[in-house]
């Protein structure tokens, strides 16, 4: 009988360890320690695709007001930054679970060379930011002769 109780306790400890690992993985997946904001920073989910004419970036930012989002082209990067604040309804509220990410966020995406950096169009609707950039004509690389002196 003693062996059976030990086995049960072992399985329970494994289950607890598994749940703890999942909690840490979920927390780390929502946190970007390299964003310059430390532990409070988070990284919104982003999709990037292209069509024949445009380069498109979709960023999920539910619960943010348009005024909380900053979009800019910085050199060869598209930068989307902002902050989602936790709104408290009444003083003394005690949360039982907080799964949404709050605080500053920053996404920096390298733009392809065939994108017109002056043609940025951003629309924020239903919690999704859509950024479109027109493509430019691709220039084929050609050899360049350099004279040596």
Rosetta silent file (secondary structure, phi, psi, omega in degrees, C-alpha in Angstrom):
SEQUENCE: XXXXXXXXXXXXXXXXXXXXXXXXXXXXXXXXXXXXXXXXXXXXXXXXXXXXXXXXXXXXXXXXXXXXXXXXXXXXXXXXXXXXXXXXXXXXXXXXXXXXXXXXXXXXXXXXXXXXXXXXXXXXXXXXXXXXXXXXXXXXXXXXXXXXX
SCORE:     score description
SCORE:     0.000 S_00000001
   1 L     0.000  -35.261 -177.542    0.000    0.000    0.000 S_00000001
   2 H   -61.591  -36.117  179.344    2.839    2.396    0.776 S_00000001
   3 H   -64.989  -36.032 -178.911    4.033    2.169   -2.830 S_00000001
   4 H   -67.418  -41.392  178.164    0.619    3.137   -4.181 S_00000001
   5 H   -64.807  -38.349  178.388    0.422    6.312   -2.057 S_00000001
   6 H   -66.711  -39.058  178.813    3.902    7.337   -3.143 S_00000001
   7 H   -63.404  -42.959  179.262    2.951    6.818   -6.800 S_00000001
   8 H   -63.577  -43.555  178.664   -0.148    8.959   -6.383 S_00000001
   9 H   -63.960  -38.861  178.643    1.847   11.726   -4.686 S_00000001
  10 H   -63.023  -45.108  179.163    4.462   11.529   -7.466 S_00000001
  11 H   -64.572  -37.354  177.812    1.801   11.901  -10.180 S_00000001
  12 H   -65.206  -41.068  177.999    0.264   14.831   -8.326 S_00000001
  13 H   -64.618  -39.577  176.768    3.678   16.528   -8.125 S_00000001
  14 H   -62.832  -40.600  179.276    4.183   15.947  -11.862 S_00000001
  15 H   -63.955  -42.758  178.170    0.777   17.485  -12.544 S_00000001
  16 H   -63.147  -44.533  179.388    1.618   20.533  -10.423 S_00000001
  17 H   -60.300  -42.389  179.366    4.986   20.896  -12.194 S_00000001
  18 H   -62.007  -44.866  179.046    3.271   20.692  -15.590 S_00000001
  19 H   -64.159  -39.362  177.874    0.750   23.398  -14.618 S_00000001
  20 H   -63.793  -42.389  177.928    3.534   25.648  -13.285 S_00000001
  21 H   -60.571  -42.433  179.091    5.477   25.247  -16.534 S_00000001
  22 H   -63.907  -40.512  178.122    2.375   26.199  -18.537 S_00000001
  23 H   -61.326  -46.150  179.534    1.834   29.299  -16.370 S_00000001
  24 H   -65.202  -41.426  178.978    5.418   30.452  -16.895 S_00000001
  25 H   -62.540  -42.661  178.745    5.286   29.733  -20.641 S_00000001
  26 H   -63.944  -42.688  179.867    2.046   31.711  -21.005 S_00000001
  27 H   -64.990  -42.836 -179.434    3.454   34.635  -19.015 S_00000001
  28 H   -70.445  -31.438  178.768    6.693   34.682  -21.013 S_00000001
  29 H   -65.463  -29.591 -178.527    4.837   34.424  -24.335 S_00000001
  30 L   -91.945   -3.913 -175.488    3.000   37.666  -23.523 S_00000001
  31 E  -117.405  133.059  177.584    6.115   39.491  -22.282 S_00000001
  32 L  -112.884  102.003 -176.379    8.924   40.890  -24.407 S_00000001
  33 L   -72.111  -15.015 -178.982   11.964   41.469  -22.203 S_00000001
  34 L   -94.948    3.868 -174.647   13.866   43.067  -25.109 S_00000001
  35 L   -79.672    0.246  178.708   11.290   45.775  -25.835 S_00000001
  36 L    87.587   -9.106 -179.252   13.050   48.265  -23.593 S_00000001
  37 L  -102.139   -0.483  179.480   10.181   48.317  -21.153 S_00000001
  38 H    73.516 -149.525 -173.893   11.319   45.410  -18.987 S_00000001
  39 H   -63.767  -30.802 -176.944    8.850   43.031  -17.435 S_00000001
  40 H   -73.917  -12.675 -177.398    5.834   45.297  -18.024 S_00000001
  41 L   -77.278  153.212  176.390    6.279   45.245  -21.802 S_00000001
  42 E  -141.399  165.276 -176.762    4.284   42.871  -24.009 S_00000001
  43 L  -120.938  115.328  178.563    4.252   41.945  -27.663 S_00000001
  44 L   -69.827  150.808  178.302    1.010   42.041  -29.658 S_00000001
  45 L   -68.421  135.469 -173.934    0.265   39.208  -32.082 S_00000001
  46 E  -136.458  137.175  171.566    1.201   40.202  -35.644 S_00000001
  47 E  -115.201  143.761  177.751    0.639   38.789  -39.131 S_00000001
  48 E  -132.937  130.642  176.030    2.621   39.961  -42.164 S_00000001
  49 E  -149.044  170.991  177.755    1.816   39.159  -45.777 S_00000001
  50 E  -137.637  153.855  173.032    2.157   40.653  -49.231 S_00000001
  51 L  -114.631 -173.027  177.577    0.171   40.895  -52.407 S_00000001
  52 L   -64.563  -29.907 -174.807    1.407   41.842  -55.868 S_00000001
  53 L  -106.605  -24.140 -171.941    0.947   45.540  -55.021 S_00000001
  54 E  -136.368  158.869  171.906    1.274   45.876  -51.221 S_00000001
  55 E  -109.820  124.756 -171.087    3.071   44.753  -48.096 S_00000001
  56 E  -122.488  134.703  176.502    0.515   44.300  -45.263 S_00000001
  57 E  -123.023  127.438  176.584    0.977   44.119  -41.479 S_00000001
  58 E  -113.549  126.166 -178.473   -1.904   43.162  -39.151 S_00000001
  59 E  -124.339  123.327  178.203   -1.436   43.835  -35.421 S_00000001
  60 E   -80.050  118.544 -179.302   -3.964   42.678  -32.805 S_00000001
  61 L  -136.361   56.713 -177.143   -4.542   45.503  -30.315 S_00000001
  62 L   -64.728  143.122  176.253   -7.930   44.823  -28.695 S_00000001
  63 L    83.882    1.131  178.753   -9.141   47.279  -26.104 S_00000001
  64 L   -98.215  147.297  170.571   -6.934   50.174  -27.217 S_00000001
  65 L   -84.972  152.337 -179.417   -8.114   53.559  -28.375 S_00000001
  66 H   -54.629  -34.474 -178.615   -6.712   54.849  -31.642 S_00000001
  67 H   -69.944  -12.115  179.866   -4.936   57.622  -29.721 S_00000001
  68 H   -90.777    2.453 -174.753   -2.911   54.972  -27.810 S_00000001
  69 E  -116.110  129.902  176.960   -1.213   53.674  -30.979 S_00000001
  70 E  -116.969  122.522  179.017    1.888   55.193  -32.613 S_00000001
  71 E  -120.742  132.015  178.842    2.856   53.982  -36.112 S_00000001
  72 E  -155.685  157.668  171.563    5.978   55.206  -37.917 S_00000001
  73 E  -101.395  123.799 -178.551    8.634   54.200  -40.407 S_00000001
  74 E  -121.716   96.357 -176.258   12.090   54.459  -38.847 S_00000001
  75 L    66.394 -117.468  179.813   14.751   53.836  -41.495 S_00000001
  76 L   -98.119   12.209 -176.575   14.146   50.303  -42.760 S_00000001
  77 E  -117.961  143.660  167.279   11.734   49.399  -39.935 S_00000001
  78 E   -94.344  126.812 -177.578    8.010   49.735  -39.379 S_00000001
  79 E  -117.973  127.837  175.146    7.486   50.567  -35.696 S_00000001
  80 E  -122.514  120.170 -177.935    4.175   50.138  -33.856 S_00000001
  81 E  -135.089  163.195  176.688    4.195   51.265  -30.216 S_00000001
  82 E   167.703 -161.603 -178.853    1.743   52.190  -27.530 S_00000001
  83 E  -151.953  136.511  172.978    0.320   51.260  -24.170 S_00000001
  84 E  -111.675  119.432 -178.317   -2.679   49.360  -22.876 S_00000001
  85 L   -97.817  146.409  175.235   -3.658   50.473  -19.393 S_00000001
  86 L   -82.726  116.967 -179.790   -5.642   48.461  -16.911 S_00000001
  87 L   -87.773  125.936  177.718   -8.770   50.443  -16.206 S_00000001
  88 L   -99.879  127.273 -178.617  -10.060   50.132  -12.676 S_00000001
  89 L   -75.569  -47.186 -176.737  -13.784   50.617  -12.292 S_00000001
  90 L  -138.537  146.592  175.429  -13.894   51.116   -8.519 S_00000001
  91 L   -61.539  143.630  177.503  -11.296   51.509   -5.782 S_00000001
  92 L    86.584    7.122  176.913  -10.709   48.310   -3.866 S_00000001
  93 L   -63.989  143.245  177.897  -11.394   45.920   -6.751 S_00000001
  94 L  -125.372  110.287 -178.713   -9.744   42.534   -6.275 S_00000001
  95 L   -76.923  141.717  175.843   -9.070   40.588   -9.455 S_00000001
  96 L   -96.277  -22.897  179.482   -9.293   36.803   -9.363 S_00000001
  97 L  -156.316  134.976  174.412   -7.607   36.330  -12.725 S_00000001
  98 L  -130.723  107.466 -179.435   -5.681   38.620  -15.092 S_00000001
  99 L  -109.949  -21.089  178.238   -4.811   37.008  -18.431 S_00000001
 100 L   -76.174  150.736 -179.798   -4.768   40.044  -20.699 S_00000001
 101 L   -90.550  141.054  179.589   -1.467   41.862  -21.135 S_00000001
 102 L  -131.230  162.324  178.652   -1.074   45.457  -19.992 S_00000001
 103 E   107.894 -167.108 -178.808    1.640   48.077  -20.184 S_00000001
 104 E   -73.691  149.939  173.215    3.833   49.363  -23.001 S_00000001
 105 E  -137.563  155.942  178.240    4.261   47.430  -26.216 S_00000001
 106 E  -153.657  129.983  172.817    6.553   47.787  -29.184 S_00000001
 107 E  -123.608  129.463  178.211    6.805   45.910  -32.479 S_00000001
 108 E  -124.866  115.747 -176.692    9.649   46.656  -34.875 S_00000001
 109 E  -118.808  128.433  179.068    9.431   44.916  -38.243 S_00000001
 110 E   -70.133  128.649  179.630   12.114   45.076  -40.948 S_00000001
 111 L   -87.858  142.415  175.588   10.649   46.323  -44.243 S_00000001
 112 L   -67.373  157.540 -176.951   11.627   44.688  -47.529 S_00000001
 113 L   -67.423  -23.481 -177.209   13.683   46.804  -49.911 S_00000001
 114 L   -89.598   30.744 -179.722   10.888   46.839  -52.528 S_00000001
 115 E  -115.692  135.319  177.037    8.524   48.875  -50.307 S_00000001
 116 E   -80.130  106.318 -175.884    7.757   52.581  -50.740 S_00000001
 117 E   -68.642  -11.833  178.420    8.405   53.974  -47.249 S_00000001
 118 E   -90.307   -7.955 -172.024    6.421   57.119  -48.069 S_00000001
 119 E  -105.341   38.142 -176.425    3.200   55.241  -48.851 S_00000001
 120 E   -77.986  130.565  176.131    2.173   54.099  -45.369 S_00000001
 121 E  -130.220  123.689 -178.543   -1.567   53.760  -44.750 S_00000001
 122 E  -123.298  134.652  178.344   -2.813   52.617  -41.325 S_00000001
 123 E  -131.639  132.277  178.178   -6.388   51.761  -40.317 S_00000001
 124 E  -115.855  115.619 -176.321   -7.488   50.661  -36.839 S_00000001
 125 E  -146.327  131.686  176.243  -10.813   48.859  -36.755 S_00000001
 126 L    54.286   38.683  175.350  -12.342   46.305  -34.351 S_00000001
 127 L    81.779    6.133  179.575   -9.102   45.892  -32.393 S_00000001
 128 E  -122.974  124.965  174.671   -6.897   45.185  -35.418 S_00000001
 129 E   -90.462  125.261  177.620   -4.382   47.666  -36.830 S_00000001
 130 E  -114.180  119.076  179.284   -3.862   47.189  -40.583 S_00000001
 131 E  -114.314  126.766  179.398   -0.793   48.872  -42.078 S_00000001
 132 E  -120.080  137.005  175.311   -0.320   48.840  -45.859 S_00000001
 133 E  -129.170  131.290  179.584    2.751   49.940  -47.787 S_00000001
 134 E   -70.748  146.209  175.755    2.866   50.076  -51.586 S_00000001
 135 E   -84.851  150.976  174.158    5.536   48.072  -53.335 S_00000001
 136 L  -103.866  166.977  177.363    8.030   49.750  -55.638 S_00000001
 137 L   -65.476  132.118  178.724    9.413   48.299  -58.845 S_00000001
 138 L   -73.987  133.546  175.266   12.116   45.793  -58.025 S_00000001
 139 L   -98.606  127.615  178.006   15.485   46.682  -59.393 S_00000001
 140 L   -72.952  136.067  177.705   17.545   43.756  -60.554 S_00000001
 141 L   -64.996  138.194  178.479   21.036   43.828  -59.099 S_00000001
 142 L  -127.781  150.520  179.718   23.627   44.697  -61.661 S_00000001
 143 L   -68.313  143.053  178.412   27.377   44.479  -61.459 S_00000001
 144 L  -119.397  121.790  179.831   29.160   47.739  -60.716 S_00000001
 145 L   -83.680  129.709 -179.719   32.694   48.142  -61.990 S_00000001
 146 L  -116.314  125.041  178.044   34.980   49.917  -59.504 S_00000001
 147 L   -85.303  137.845 -179.758   38.270   51.348  -60.706 S_00000001
 148 L   -99.958  130.189 -179.889   41.193   50.853  -58.394 S_00000001
 149 L   -99.994    0.000    0.000   43.694   53.707  -58.078 S_00000001
